[in-house]
Amino acid sequence: MQEKSINLEEALQVADEAVYAKTARHLTDVEMVILRGTWQNQTYEQMAVSTKYTANYLQRTAGPKLWRLLYEALGEEVSKTNLRTTLERRWHEVKRFRGESRLVKELESKEVKLPDSPVPLNSPYYIERPPIELDCYKAILQPGALIRIKAPQQMGKTSLLARIVERARKQDYYTATLSLELADSTVFTDLRKFLQWFCASVGQLLGLPNRLADYWDDIFGCNNNTTVYFEKYLLAECSSPLVLALDKVDWVFEHQAIAGDFCRLLRAWYDMARHSGWRGEIWKRLRLVVVHSTEVYSSLDINHSPLANVGTIVSLPDFTPKQVQDFARRHGLELTNKQVEQLASVIGGHPYLVRRALDYLERQNITLEELLQISPTEAGPFSDHLRQHLWNLQQHPQLAAVFRQVVLANKPVKISSDQAFKLYSMGLVQLHDNEVTPRYDLYRLYFAERLGE
């Protein structure tokens, strides 16, 4: 029996979900333009008529990049001539695999197997932490907004960022999500090189050609040149507000030669949006979301930077016991209040650790007691997380020695405020006035053995 043809929206969905599963980003506006036009059998010239893009740019720049992206996401050659058959085949393969379930549910089921990955949009496994999400959704609508999301690694920063950006997309804002870990290590060696990469990358995400040669003049300095490029070109090309989401900004903070200047640049843009006049109106259209891990505080204190106390600052907390219980139900597990307490006594409500624990319980068919018994060992589900913390501590021997005292003590330990701040920022301790304890019993058990050697 001949399989039913899919419509345009279903085709866009299958392409977008495949790209997100591969890259953790959605299709850009220009990529959507090309997909829609191709599906409707339009030439590049016809696509250009109703958009801001030229036919030459669509055909020679954006188009080839899109086909290469779809090749990586779908695992087969994709072009303007075979797009329809490729996406229809992918759609029906998914439906055969999952019965009559929607594609998004199939992708979400894969996500459960990958607790290290960001939680996809519309996934039932995303747990909201009120009022954080609502506060961010409100903040991003404010002219010249700046939201800074900070937390230790694996607390859900990127998943929250994706939802803020999606909310902006639904407002018909332009959006560009740039992860700074995409930059080569050589980019971070020089401010000029970094900011030119930054400008070109944002333009590429917006589907705009690189015009740095037209706007960059070394006599004016790097920050000023970057400001001019955004003000006279990138923002000028956007007919509605632009949400610029910067993920993994801690990569910049680790390079002090450029960190201070970059923070001052973002602060200057935030301040310019507070001015009246034509220039203030331009910068009101830019909404910044800055996401970074706090582990970098072990060597740099951003709170002494130009971004301190600017805009909306979001710190991500642990899940509450009620949220852990809700999360368990979404995994098909029924945990009693006592079992939630047992789990929390070892891993607290750390989002990643809870996610790993529930996934392990669901797939390994073991009891909670057995899970807790192996939790601080190399055979347990948290070993990668624990080894990453161990590596971080080994880069700072003095801090490791202090944390050794903390995990070996049977009561709160008083340490210097600087050491307490750094260990807290790394997610390793809880603060009790002027004293600290290990954040979780898992850390006490694991590091008492590793650091006690």
mmCIF file with all atom_site columns, C-alpha atoms in Angstrom, residues 218-361:
data_model
loop_
_atom_site.group_PDB
_atom_site.id
_atom_site.type_symbol
_atom_site.label_atom_id
_atom_site.label_alt_id
_atom_site.label_comp_id
_atom_site.label_asym_id
_atom_site.label_entity_id
_atom_site.label_seq_id
_atom_site.pdbx_PDB_ins_code
_atom_site.Cartn_x
_atom_site.Cartn_y
_atom_site.Cartn_z
_atom_site.occupancy
_atom_site.B_iso_or_equiv
_atom_site.pdbx_formal_charge
_atom_site.auth_seq_id
_atom_site.auth_comp_id
_atom_site.auth_asym_id
_atom_site.auth_atom_id
_atom_site.pdbx_PDB_model_num
ATOM 1   C CA . ASP A 1 218 ? 41.599 49.105 13.648 1.00 0.00 ? 218 ASP A CA 1
ATOM 2   C CA . ILE A 1 219 ? 42.192 52.710 14.677 1.00 0.00 ? 219 ILE A CA 1
ATOM 3   C CA . PHE A 1 220 ? 38.919 52.693 16.644 1.00 0.00 ? 220 PHE A CA 1
ATOM 4   C CA . GLY A 1 221 ? 39.634 49.601 18.749 1.00 0.00 ? 221 GLY A CA 1
ATOM 5   C CA . CYS A 1 222 ? 37.998 46.184 18.850 1.00 0.00 ? 222 CYS A CA 1
ATOM 6   C CA . ASN A 1 223 ? 35.052 46.890 21.150 1.00 0.00 ? 223 ASN A CA 1
ATOM 7   C CA . ASN A 1 224 ? 34.064 49.996 19.210 1.00 0.00 ? 224 ASN A CA 1
ATOM 8   C CA . ASN A 1 225 ? 34.323 48.173 15.886 1.00 0.00 ? 225 ASN A CA 1
ATOM 9   C CA . THR A 1 226 ? 32.142 45.351 17.194 1.00 0.00 ? 226 THR A CA 1
ATOM 10  C CA . THR A 1 227 ? 29.580 47.866 18.433 1.00 0.00 ? 227 THR A CA 1
ATOM 11  C CA . VAL A 1 228 ? 29.475 49.595 15.047 1.00 0.00 ? 228 VAL A CA 1
ATOM 12  C CA . TYR A 1 229 ? 29.087 46.258 13.253 1.00 0.00 ? 229 TYR A CA 1
ATOM 13  C CA . PHE A 1 230 ? 26.069 45.352 15.369 1.00 0.00 ? 230 PHE A CA 1
ATOM 14  C CA . GLU A 1 231 ? 24.572 48.848 15.362 1.00 0.00 ? 231 GLU A CA 1
ATOM 15  C CA . LYS A 1 232 ? 24.906 49.688 11.671 1.00 0.00 ? 232 LYS A CA 1
ATOM 16  C CA . TYR A 1 233 ? 24.648 46.219 10.162 1.00 0.00 ? 233 TYR A CA 1
ATOM 17  C CA . LEU A 1 234 ? 23.377 43.257 12.210 1.00 0.00 ? 234 LEU A CA 1
ATOM 18  C CA . LEU A 1 235 ? 20.721 45.109 14.238 1.00 0.00 ? 235 LEU A CA 1
ATOM 19  C CA . ALA A 1 236 ? 19.852 47.322 11.276 1.00 0.00 ? 236 ALA A CA 1
ATOM 20  C CA . GLU A 1 237 ? 19.021 44.206 9.243  1.00 0.00 ? 237 GLU A CA 1
ATOM 21  C CA . CYS A 1 238 ? 16.607 42.945 11.919 1.00 0.00 ? 238 CYS A CA 1
ATOM 22  C CA . SER A 1 239 ? 13.085 44.341 11.586 1.00 0.00 ? 239 SER A CA 1
ATOM 23  C CA . SER A 1 240 ? 12.117 43.030 15.042 1.00 0.00 ? 240 SER A CA 1
ATOM 24  C CA . PRO A 1 241 ? 14.058 42.512 18.306 1.00 0.00 ? 241 PRO A CA 1
ATOM 25  C CA . LEU A 1 242 ? 17.071 40.195 18.233 1.00 0.00 ? 242 LEU A CA 1
ATOM 26  C CA . VAL A 1 243 ? 17.629 37.698 21.039 1.00 0.00 ? 243 VAL A CA 1
ATOM 27  C CA . LEU A 1 244 ? 21.324 36.833 21.147 1.00 0.00 ? 244 LEU A CA 1
ATOM 28  C CA . ALA A 1 245 ? 21.827 33.761 23.343 1.00 0.00 ? 245 ALA A CA 1
ATOM 29  C CA . LEU A 1 246 ? 25.438 33.124 24.338 1.00 0.00 ? 246 LEU A CA 1
ATOM 30  C CA . ASP A 1 247 ? 26.075 29.672 25.792 1.00 0.00 ? 247 ASP A CA 1
ATOM 31  C CA . LYS A 1 248 ? 29.290 28.367 27.408 1.00 0.00 ? 248 LYS A CA 1
ATOM 32  C CA . VAL A 1 249 ? 30.544 31.907 28.064 1.00 0.00 ? 249 VAL A CA 1
ATOM 33  C CA . ASP A 1 250 ? 32.847 30.447 30.728 1.00 0.00 ? 250 ASP A CA 1
ATOM 34  C CA . TRP A 1 251 ? 35.160 29.611 27.811 1.00 0.00 ? 251 TRP A CA 1
ATOM 35  C CA . VAL A 1 252 ? 35.792 33.355 27.530 1.00 0.00 ? 252 VAL A CA 1
ATOM 36  C CA . PHE A 1 253 ? 36.206 33.843 31.276 1.00 0.00 ? 253 PHE A CA 1
ATOM 37  C CA . GLU A 1 254 ? 39.062 31.340 31.250 1.00 0.00 ? 254 GLU A CA 1
ATOM 38  C CA . HIS A 1 255 ? 41.069 33.667 28.984 1.00 0.00 ? 255 HIS A CA 1
ATOM 39  C CA . GLN A 1 256 ? 41.709 36.774 31.017 1.00 0.00 ? 256 GLN A CA 1
ATOM 40  C CA . ALA A 1 257 ? 43.325 38.561 28.070 1.00 0.00 ? 257 ALA A CA 1
ATOM 41  C CA . ILE A 1 258 ? 39.895 38.956 26.460 1.00 0.00 ? 258 ILE A CA 1
ATOM 42  C CA . ALA A 1 259 ? 37.405 38.284 29.287 1.00 0.00 ? 259 ALA A CA 1
ATOM 43  C CA . GLY A 1 260 ? 37.446 41.781 30.778 1.00 0.00 ? 260 GLY A CA 1
ATOM 44  C CA . ASP A 1 261 ? 37.030 43.571 27.451 1.00 0.00 ? 261 ASP A CA 1
ATOM 45  C CA . PHE A 1 262 ? 34.235 41.230 26.334 1.00 0.00 ? 262 PHE A CA 1
ATOM 46  C CA . CYS A 1 263 ? 32.321 41.710 29.590 1.00 0.00 ? 263 CYS A CA 1
ATOM 47  C CA . ARG A 1 264 ? 32.733 45.489 29.288 1.00 0.00 ? 264 ARG A CA 1
ATOM 48  C CA . LEU A 1 265 ? 31.381 45.298 25.740 1.00 0.00 ? 265 LEU A CA 1
ATOM 49  C CA . LEU A 1 266 ? 28.219 43.450 26.806 1.00 0.00 ? 266 LEU A CA 1
ATOM 50  C CA . ARG A 1 267 ? 27.780 45.847 29.725 1.00 0.00 ? 267 ARG A CA 1
ATOM 51  C CA . ALA A 1 268 ? 28.155 48.843 27.390 1.00 0.00 ? 268 ALA A CA 1
ATOM 52  C CA . TRP A 1 269 ? 25.440 47.469 25.093 1.00 0.00 ? 269 TRP A CA 1
ATOM 53  C CA . TYR A 1 270 ? 23.155 46.963 28.068 1.00 0.00 ? 270 TYR A CA 1
ATOM 54  C CA . ASP A 1 271 ? 23.798 50.539 29.220 1.00 0.00 ? 271 ASP A CA 1
ATOM 55  C CA . MET A 1 272 ? 23.254 52.029 25.740 1.00 0.00 ? 272 MET A CA 1
ATOM 56  C CA . ALA A 1 273 ? 19.771 50.496 25.659 1.00 0.00 ? 273 ALA A CA 1
ATOM 57  C CA . ARG A 1 274 ? 18.969 52.643 28.681 1.00 0.00 ? 274 ARG A CA 1
ATOM 58  C CA . HIS A 1 275 ? 19.665 55.858 26.749 1.00 0.00 ? 275 HIS A CA 1
ATOM 59  C CA . SER A 1 276 ? 17.113 57.947 24.883 1.00 0.00 ? 276 SER A CA 1
ATOM 60  C CA . GLY A 1 277 ? 17.444 58.982 21.255 1.00 0.00 ? 277 GLY A CA 1
ATOM 61  C CA . TRP A 1 278 ? 17.964 57.011 18.062 1.00 0.00 ? 278 TRP A CA 1
ATOM 62  C CA . ARG A 1 279 ? 20.953 55.070 19.373 1.00 0.00 ? 279 ARG A CA 1
ATOM 63  C CA . GLY A 1 280 ? 19.154 53.944 22.494 1.00 0.00 ? 280 GLY A CA 1
ATOM 64  C CA . GLU A 1 281 ? 16.233 52.773 20.360 1.00 0.00 ? 281 GLU A CA 1
ATOM 65  C CA . ILE A 1 282 ? 18.544 50.607 18.271 1.00 0.00 ? 282 ILE A CA 1
ATOM 66  C CA . TRP A 1 283 ? 20.097 48.915 21.303 1.00 0.00 ? 283 TRP A CA 1
ATOM 67  C CA . LYS A 1 284 ? 16.722 48.346 22.925 1.00 0.00 ? 284 LYS A CA 1
ATOM 68  C CA . ARG A 1 285 ? 16.147 45.823 20.125 1.00 0.00 ? 285 ARG A CA 1
ATOM 69  C CA . LEU A 1 286 ? 18.994 43.621 21.384 1.00 0.00 ? 286 LEU A CA 1
ATOM 70  C CA . ARG A 1 287 ? 18.127 41.127 24.129 1.00 0.00 ? 287 ARG A CA 1
ATOM 71  C CA . LEU A 1 288 ? 21.115 39.260 25.580 1.00 0.00 ? 288 LEU A CA 1
ATOM 72  C CA . VAL A 1 289 ? 21.105 35.904 27.365 1.00 0.00 ? 289 VAL A CA 1
ATOM 73  C CA . VAL A 1 290 ? 24.489 34.979 28.850 1.00 0.00 ? 290 VAL A CA 1
ATOM 74  C CA . VAL A 1 291 ? 24.966 31.433 30.148 1.00 0.00 ? 291 VAL A CA 1
ATOM 75  C CA . HIS A 1 292 ? 28.026 30.219 32.028 1.00 0.00 ? 292 HIS A CA 1
ATOM 76  C CA . SER A 1 293 ? 29.168 27.603 34.496 1.00 0.00 ? 293 SER A CA 1
ATOM 77  C CA . THR A 1 294 ? 30.315 28.810 37.888 1.00 0.00 ? 294 THR A CA 1
ATOM 78  C CA . GLU A 1 295 ? 33.233 26.343 38.086 1.00 0.00 ? 295 GLU A CA 1
ATOM 79  C CA . VAL A 1 296 ? 35.316 29.016 36.379 1.00 0.00 ? 296 VAL A CA 1
ATOM 80  C CA . TYR A 1 297 ? 35.125 31.000 39.630 1.00 0.00 ? 297 TYR A CA 1
ATOM 81  C CA . SER A 1 298 ? 37.870 28.746 40.975 1.00 0.00 ? 298 SER A CA 1
ATOM 82  C CA . SER A 1 299 ? 40.283 30.845 38.908 1.00 0.00 ? 299 SER A CA 1
ATOM 83  C CA . LEU A 1 300 ? 38.243 33.975 38.084 1.00 0.00 ? 300 LEU A CA 1
ATOM 84  C CA . ASP A 1 301 ? 35.527 35.876 39.908 1.00 0.00 ? 301 ASP A CA 1
ATOM 85  C CA . ILE A 1 302 ? 32.944 37.243 37.473 1.00 0.00 ? 302 ILE A CA 1
ATOM 86  C CA . ASN A 1 303 ? 31.272 39.033 40.389 1.00 0.00 ? 303 ASN A CA 1
ATOM 87  C CA . HIS A 1 304 ? 34.145 41.517 40.158 1.00 0.00 ? 304 HIS A CA 1
ATOM 88  C CA . SER A 1 305 ? 33.497 41.964 36.437 1.00 0.00 ? 305 SER A CA 1
ATOM 89  C CA . PRO A 1 306 ? 31.422 44.582 34.571 1.00 0.00 ? 306 PRO A CA 1
ATOM 90  C CA . LEU A 1 307 ? 28.562 42.044 34.377 1.00 0.00 ? 307 LEU A CA 1
ATOM 91  C CA . ALA A 1 308 ? 28.132 41.813 38.139 1.00 0.00 ? 308 ALA A CA 1
ATOM 92  C CA . ASN A 1 309 ? 24.615 42.738 39.283 1.00 0.00 ? 309 ASN A CA 1
ATOM 93  C CA . VAL A 1 310 ? 23.473 43.631 35.756 1.00 0.00 ? 310 VAL A CA 1
ATOM 94  C CA . GLY A 1 311 ? 20.096 42.611 34.368 1.00 0.00 ? 311 GLY A CA 1
ATOM 95  C CA . THR A 1 312 ? 18.201 39.513 35.497 1.00 0.00 ? 312 THR A CA 1
ATOM 96  C CA . ILE A 1 313 ? 20.487 37.042 37.273 1.00 0.00 ? 313 ILE A CA 1
ATOM 97  C CA . VAL A 1 314 ? 19.276 33.432 37.410 1.00 0.00 ? 314 VAL A CA 1
ATOM 98  C CA . SER A 1 315 ? 20.846 30.811 39.682 1.00 0.00 ? 315 SER A CA 1
ATOM 99  C CA . LEU A 1 316 ? 19.483 27.305 39.147 1.00 0.00 ? 316 LEU A CA 1
ATOM 100 C CA . PRO A 1 317 ? 18.573 25.409 42.340 1.00 0.00 ? 317 PRO A CA 1
ATOM 101 C CA . ASP A 1 318 ? 18.248 21.689 43.016 1.00 0.00 ? 318 ASP A CA 1
ATOM 102 C CA . PHE A 1 319 ? 14.942 19.943 42.416 1.00 0.00 ? 319 PHE A CA 1
ATOM 103 C CA . THR A 1 320 ? 12.609 19.831 45.401 1.00 0.00 ? 320 THR A CA 1
ATOM 104 C CA . PRO A 1 321 ? 11.449 16.409 46.719 1.00 0.00 ? 321 PRO A CA 1
ATOM 105 C CA . LYS A 1 322 ? 8.097  16.995 45.020 1.00 0.00 ? 322 LYS A CA 1
ATOM 106 C CA . GLN A 1 323 ? 9.829  17.704 41.697 1.00 0.00 ? 323 GLN A CA 1
ATOM 107 C CA . VAL A 1 324 ? 11.953 14.556 42.076 1.00 0.00 ? 324 VAL A CA 1
ATOM 108 C CA . GLN A 1 325 ? 8.802  12.510 42.655 1.00 0.00 ? 325 GLN A CA 1
ATOM 109 C CA . ASP A 1 326 ? 7.168  14.097 39.604 1.00 0.00 ? 326 ASP A CA 1
ATOM 110 C CA . PHE A 1 327 ? 10.277 13.381 37.538 1.00 0.00 ? 327 PHE A CA 1
ATOM 111 C CA . ALA A 1 328 ? 10.200 9.736  38.654 1.00 0.00 ? 328 ALA A CA 1
ATOM 112 C CA . ARG A 1 329 ? 6.574  9.368  37.543 1.00 0.00 ? 329 ARG A CA 1
ATOM 113 C CA . ARG A 1 330 ? 7.492  10.667 34.102 1.00 0.00 ? 330 ARG A CA 1
ATOM 114 C CA . HIS A 1 331 ? 10.016 7.831  33.953 1.00 0.00 ? 331 HIS A CA 1
ATOM 115 C CA . GLY A 1 332 ? 7.292  5.368  34.860 1.00 0.00 ? 332 GLY A CA 1
ATOM 116 C CA . LEU A 1 333 ? 8.626  4.954  38.404 1.00 0.00 ? 333 LEU A CA 1
ATOM 117 C CA . GLU A 1 334 ? 6.593  5.315  41.582 1.00 0.00 ? 334 GLU A CA 1
ATOM 118 C CA . LEU A 1 335 ? 8.837  6.405  44.443 1.00 0.00 ? 335 LEU A CA 1
ATOM 119 C CA . THR A 1 336 ? 7.428  6.692  47.931 1.00 0.00 ? 336 THR A CA 1
ATOM 120 C CA . ASN A 1 337 ? 8.196  9.733  50.062 1.00 0.00 ? 337 ASN A CA 1
ATOM 121 C CA . LYS A 1 338 ? 10.660 7.604  52.017 1.00 0.00 ? 338 LYS A CA 1
ATOM 122 C CA . GLN A 1 339 ? 12.442 6.505  48.839 1.00 0.00 ? 339 GLN A CA 1
ATOM 123 C CA . VAL A 1 340 ? 12.685 10.103 47.651 1.00 0.00 ? 340 VAL A CA 1
ATOM 124 C CA . GLU A 1 341 ? 14.239 10.974 51.015 1.00 0.00 ? 341 GLU A CA 1
ATOM 125 C CA . GLN A 1 342 ? 16.705 8.084  50.647 1.00 0.00 ? 342 GLN A CA 1
ATOM 126 C CA . LEU A 1 343 ? 17.704 9.266  47.187 1.00 0.00 ? 343 LEU A CA 1
ATOM 127 C CA . ALA A 1 344 ? 17.972 12.888 48.308 1.00 0.00 ? 344 ALA A CA 1
ATOM 128 C CA . SER A 1 345 ? 20.163 11.894 51.254 1.00 0.00 ? 345 SER A CA 1
ATOM 129 C CA . VAL A 1 346 ? 22.821 10.799 48.753 1.00 0.00 ? 346 VAL A CA 1
ATOM 130 C CA . ILE A 1 347 ? 22.429 13.063 45.687 1.00 0.00 ? 347 ILE A CA 1
ATOM 131 C CA . GLY A 1 348 ? 20.122 15.834 46.916 1.00 0.00 ? 348 GLY A CA 1
ATOM 132 C CA . GLY A 1 349 ? 18.028 17.219 44.082 1.00 0.00 ? 349 GLY A CA 1
ATOM 133 C CA . HIS A 1 350 ? 20.861 17.733 41.593 1.00 0.00 ? 350 HIS A CA 1
ATOM 134 C CA . PRO A 1 351 ? 19.063 17.650 38.197 1.00 0.00 ? 351 PRO A CA 1
ATOM 135 C CA . TYR A 1 352 ? 21.699 15.646 36.351 1.00 0.00 ? 352 TYR A CA 1
ATOM 136 C CA . LEU A 1 353 ? 22.280 13.165 39.178 1.00 0.00 ? 353 LEU A CA 1
ATOM 137 C CA . VAL A 1 354 ? 18.533 12.655 39.625 1.00 0.00 ? 354 VAL A CA 1
ATOM 138 C CA . ARG A 1 355 ? 18.151 12.165 35.891 1.00 0.00 ? 355 ARG A CA 1
ATOM 139 C CA . ARG A 1 356 ? 20.984 9.607  35.846 1.00 0.00 ? 356 ARG A CA 1
ATOM 140 C CA . ALA A 1 357 ? 19.559 7.783  38.850 1.00 0.00 ? 357 ALA A CA 1
ATOM 141 C CA . LEU A 1 358 ? 16.050 7.496  37.412 1.00 0.00 ? 358 LEU A CA 1
ATOM 142 C CA . ASP A 1 359 ? 17.346 6.443  34.021 1.00 0.00 ? 359 ASP A CA 1
ATOM 143 C CA . TYR A 1 360 ? 19.517 3.788  35.700 1.00 0.00 ? 360 TYR A CA 1
ATOM 144 C CA . LEU A 1 361 ? 16.642 2.481  37.817 1.00 0.00 ? 361 LEU A CA 1
#
